[in-house]
XYZ file of N, CA and C in Angstrom:
321
model
N 0.840 -1.098 -0.001
C -0.050 -0.058 0.080
C 0.945 1.264 -0.044
N 0.549 2.170 -0.885
C 1.399 3.536 -0.915
C 1.027 4.345 0.093
N 2.072 5.100 0.624
C 1.851 6.146 1.518
C 1.955 7.659 1.060
N 2.038 7.599 -0.267
C 2.340 8.962 -1.035
C 0.847 9.523 -1.051
N 0.897 10.930 -0.574
C -0.292 11.579 -0.348
C -0.402 12.613 -1.554
N 0.385 12.527 -2.578
C 0.190 13.741 -3.534
C -1.073 13.447 -4.431
N -1.605 14.468 -4.980
C -2.722 14.380 -5.905
C -2.455 13.379 -7.038
N -3.175 12.594 -7.310
C -3.033 11.714 -8.353
C -2.375 10.268 -8.069
N -1.974 10.124 -6.731
C -1.325 9.010 -6.097
C -2.139 8.185 -5.151
N -3.375 8.297 -5.362
C -4.325 7.834 -4.332
C -4.534 8.451 -3.049
N -3.950 9.641 -2.905
C -4.276 10.468 -1.630
C -5.203 11.543 -2.097
N -5.516 12.354 -1.094
C -6.366 13.425 -1.363
C -5.858 14.452 -2.274
N -6.675 15.032 -3.122
C -6.286 16.060 -4.019
C -6.159 17.437 -3.214
N -5.007 18.055 -3.539
C -4.854 19.440 -3.016
C -5.507 20.479 -3.760
N -6.257 21.154 -3.407
C -6.963 22.219 -4.242
C -5.914 23.177 -4.730
N -6.032 23.276 -6.169
C -5.145 24.339 -6.882
C -5.564 25.671 -6.681
N -4.577 26.605 -6.492
C -4.819 28.067 -6.339
C -4.804 28.503 -7.739
N -5.505 29.431 -8.117
C -5.569 30.074 -9.547
C -4.295 30.922 -9.655
N -4.018 30.908 -10.875
C -2.919 31.970 -11.249
C -3.364 33.371 -11.039
N -2.410 34.363 -10.946
C -2.545 35.813 -10.451
C -1.706 36.633 -11.462
N -2.209 37.901 -11.503
C -1.289 38.710 -12.457
C -0.279 39.467 -11.692
N 0.810 39.915 -12.462
C 1.708 40.962 -11.934
C 2.244 41.640 -13.161
N 2.719 42.918 -12.728
C 3.053 43.724 -14.028
C 4.661 43.550 -14.192
N 5.054 43.526 -15.497
C 6.398 43.329 -15.853
C 6.581 44.603 -17.013
N 7.253 45.575 -16.637
C 7.361 46.704 -17.388
C 5.897 47.237 -17.786
N 5.430 47.229 -18.955
C 4.008 47.622 -19.221
C 3.152 46.348 -19.647
N 3.601 45.263 -19.406
C 2.698 44.181 -19.577
C 2.185 43.399 -18.307
N 1.118 42.682 -18.538
C 0.513 41.983 -17.510
C 1.024 40.512 -17.662
N 1.656 39.871 -16.709
C 2.118 38.456 -16.717
C 1.126 37.620 -15.723
N 0.947 36.485 -16.157
C 0.329 35.439 -15.184
C 1.350 34.580 -14.591
N 1.256 34.475 -13.274
C 2.057 33.519 -12.399
C 1.110 32.312 -11.791
N 1.880 31.481 -11.612
C 1.324 30.396 -10.787
C 1.673 30.665 -9.384
N 0.819 30.307 -8.417
C 1.236 30.449 -6.829
C 2.451 29.581 -6.657
N 3.433 30.114 -5.933
C 4.780 29.530 -5.595
C 5.696 29.691 -6.667
N 5.528 30.228 -7.866
C 6.438 30.469 -9.015
C 7.371 31.707 -8.921
N 8.497 31.408 -9.200
C 9.545 32.664 -9.146
C 9.208 33.710 -10.380
N 9.579 34.783 -9.992
C 9.552 35.766 -11.188
C 10.135 35.341 -12.648
N 11.410 34.764 -12.363
C 12.022 34.186 -13.592
C 11.077 33.264 -14.186
N 10.663 32.353 -13.479
C 9.824 31.064 -13.957
C 8.558 31.686 -14.781
N 7.938 32.752 -14.088
C 6.823 33.339 -14.871
C 7.156 34.147 -15.939
N 8.201 34.685 -16.143
C 8.644 35.509 -17.228
C 9.173 34.686 -18.363
N 9.859 33.483 -17.895
C 10.069 32.452 -19.044
C 8.825 31.925 -19.570
N 7.969 31.389 -18.661
C 6.597 30.670 -19.204
C 5.954 31.589 -20.124
N 5.977 33.085 -19.975
C 5.271 34.026 -20.689
C 6.228 34.397 -22.119
N 7.153 33.880 -22.163
C 8.118 33.957 -23.397
C 9.130 34.977 -23.445
N 9.452 35.521 -22.322
C 10.354 36.477 -21.968
C 11.853 35.890 -21.659
N 12.819 36.101 -22.475
C 14.221 35.558 -22.251
C 15.029 36.424 -21.689
N 14.937 37.749 -21.804
C 15.734 38.755 -21.216
C 15.157 39.804 -20.598
N 15.639 40.275 -19.411
C 14.997 41.233 -18.472
C 15.926 42.134 -17.728
N 17.292 42.142 -18.080
C 17.972 43.105 -17.473
C 19.080 43.398 -18.742
N 19.725 44.688 -18.718
C 20.669 45.162 -19.678
C 21.919 45.304 -18.845
N 23.050 45.031 -19.478
C 24.411 45.069 -18.770
C 24.655 46.442 -18.749
N 25.764 46.922 -17.763
C 25.958 48.449 -17.800
C 26.618 48.881 -18.888
N 27.684 48.341 -19.423
C 28.573 48.905 -20.482
C 27.944 48.775 -21.918
N 27.603 47.532 -22.187
C 27.352 47.177 -23.720
C 25.819 47.152 -23.879
N 25.031 47.163 -22.721
C 23.556 47.181 -22.794
C 23.081 45.845 -23.306
N 23.861 44.769 -23.276
C 23.516 43.334 -23.721
C 22.377 42.672 -22.692
N 21.346 42.085 -23.490
C 20.266 41.516 -22.625
C 20.743 40.224 -21.863
N 20.252 40.299 -20.687
C 20.490 38.907 -19.826
C 19.197 38.670 -19.276
N 19.025 37.279 -18.867
C 17.976 36.777 -18.123
C 18.304 35.645 -17.288
N 17.637 34.570 -17.292
C 18.018 33.435 -16.232
C 19.199 32.548 -16.904
N 20.126 32.440 -16.063
C 21.420 31.634 -16.625
C 21.376 30.412 -15.641
N 21.729 30.522 -14.307
C 22.039 29.420 -13.429
C 20.599 28.958 -12.860
N 19.768 29.831 -12.466
C 18.448 29.558 -11.953
C 18.489 29.110 -10.607
N 19.583 29.540 -9.685
C 19.810 29.169 -8.239
C 20.209 30.302 -7.666
N 20.383 31.540 -8.200
C 20.833 32.710 -7.495
C 22.274 32.866 -7.246
N 23.038 32.355 -8.125
C 24.521 32.299 -7.940
C 25.046 33.385 -9.073
N 24.631 33.283 -10.034
C 25.129 34.160 -11.233
C 24.893 35.764 -11.347
N 23.707 36.112 -10.877
C 23.058 37.416 -10.807
C 22.854 38.055 -12.198
N 22.500 37.055 -13.205
C 22.263 37.517 -14.476
C 20.795 37.980 -14.549
N 19.885 37.366 -13.607
C 18.531 37.498 -13.837
C 17.971 38.804 -12.901
N 18.899 39.868 -12.586
C 18.342 40.855 -11.815
C 17.321 41.790 -12.308
N 16.429 42.082 -11.556
C 15.225 42.922 -11.951
C 14.887 44.019 -10.790
N 14.271 44.823 -10.954
C 13.672 45.682 -9.828
C 12.194 45.260 -9.639
N 12.069 45.154 -8.233
C 10.706 44.590 -7.736
C 10.297 45.560 -6.788
N 8.954 46.125 -7.071
C 8.341 46.994 -6.345
C 9.318 48.193 -5.694
N 10.175 48.697 -6.827
C 10.993 49.804 -6.453
C 12.409 49.333 -5.866
N 12.534 47.962 -5.532
C 13.987 47.553 -4.951
C 14.737 46.889 -6.188
N 15.938 47.570 -6.385
C 16.647 46.974 -7.538
C 17.484 45.812 -6.978
N 18.348 45.358 -7.921
C 19.079 44.141 -7.691
C 18.444 42.789 -7.119
N 17.255 42.499 -7.542
C 16.593 41.440 -6.975
C 16.786 40.046 -7.828
N 17.238 39.138 -7.428
C 17.230 37.969 -8.244
C 15.852 37.328 -8.702
N 15.572 37.500 -9.885
C 14.205 36.973 -10.402
C 14.045 35.357 -10.255
N 15.166 34.620 -10.196
C 15.137 33.288 -9.947
C 14.844 32.952 -8.517
N 15.128 33.735 -7.554
C 14.734 33.500 -6.138
C 13.496 34.257 -5.602
N 13.186 35.249 -6.208
C 12.136 36.003 -5.698
C 10.805 35.295 -6.032
N 9.824 35.082 -5.265
C 8.667 34.320 -5.507
C 7.610 35.731 -6.047
N 7.049 35.252 -7.194
C 6.093 36.409 -7.561
C 4.754 36.397 -6.692
N 4.510 37.664 -6.580
C 3.262 37.878 -5.725
C 2.203 38.688 -6.693
N 0.800 38.508 -6.090
C -0.108 39.328 -6.864
C 0.177 40.858 -6.836
N 0.047 41.463 -7.792
C 0.298 43.072 -7.948
C 1.647 43.406 -7.834
N 2.720 42.579 -7.930
C 4.135 43.016 -8.122
C 4.178 43.909 -9.279
N 5.102 44.849 -9.203
C 5.701 45.652 -10.277
C 6.903 45.441 -10.535
N 7.357 44.483 -11.456
C 8.610 44.293 -12.011
C 9.094 44.883 -13.144
N 10.363 45.593 -12.964
C 10.823 46.387 -14.045
C 12.059 45.849 -14.597
N 12.338 45.922 -15.978
C 13.710 45.485 -16.578
C 14.723 46.354 -15.807
N 15.837 45.739 -15.454
C 16.966 46.516 -14.678
C 17.908 46.913 -15.836
N 18.147 48.106 -15.836
C 19.262 48.697 -16.546
C 20.594 48.737 -15.679
N 21.760 48.223 -16.215
C 22.980 48.188 -15.468
C 22.867 47.684 -13.942
N 23.430 48.567 -13.142
C 23.448 48.157 -11.686
C 22.075 48.445 -11.063
N 21.079 49.094 -11.612
C 19.934 49.338 -10.995
C 19.999 50.551 -10.151
N 18.777 51.137 -9.630
C 18.789 52.265 -8.722
C 17.502 51.961 -8.005
N 17.788 52.130 -6.664
C 16.706 52.039 -5.601
C 15.675 53.306 -5.818
N 16.317 54.588 -6.342
C 15.470 55.787 -6.196
C 14.626 55.914 -7.576
N 14.758 55.117 -8.470
C 13.969 55.320 -9.659
C 12.383 55.079 -9.359
N 11.627 55.879 -9.919
C 10.175 55.755 -9.744
C 9.670 54.685 -10.618
N 8.776 53.920 -10.083
C 8.320 52.484 -10.764
C 7.074 52.846 -11.382
């Protein structure tokens, strides 16, 4: 007899929470509960959301575990947030980060 209680394994089904919106620059992005900002952006087809300081080259998710800092974004006015580690929340305002980012930029 299995002791696995995950949904679909004979255990009770866990009710699924509905997706929710957050803003990315001027777009509305849908995220699943528990999903990182990077995962939601990738699922919506966005591959780049930061520009490098010198060349302005596009960057997005590279390592996915918070080591490389390629996925930096500004979230609710706070710059230098690693999109792969920050869980998306309803109503978040996520902005493409330019260079090192600035906390004092209006969102």
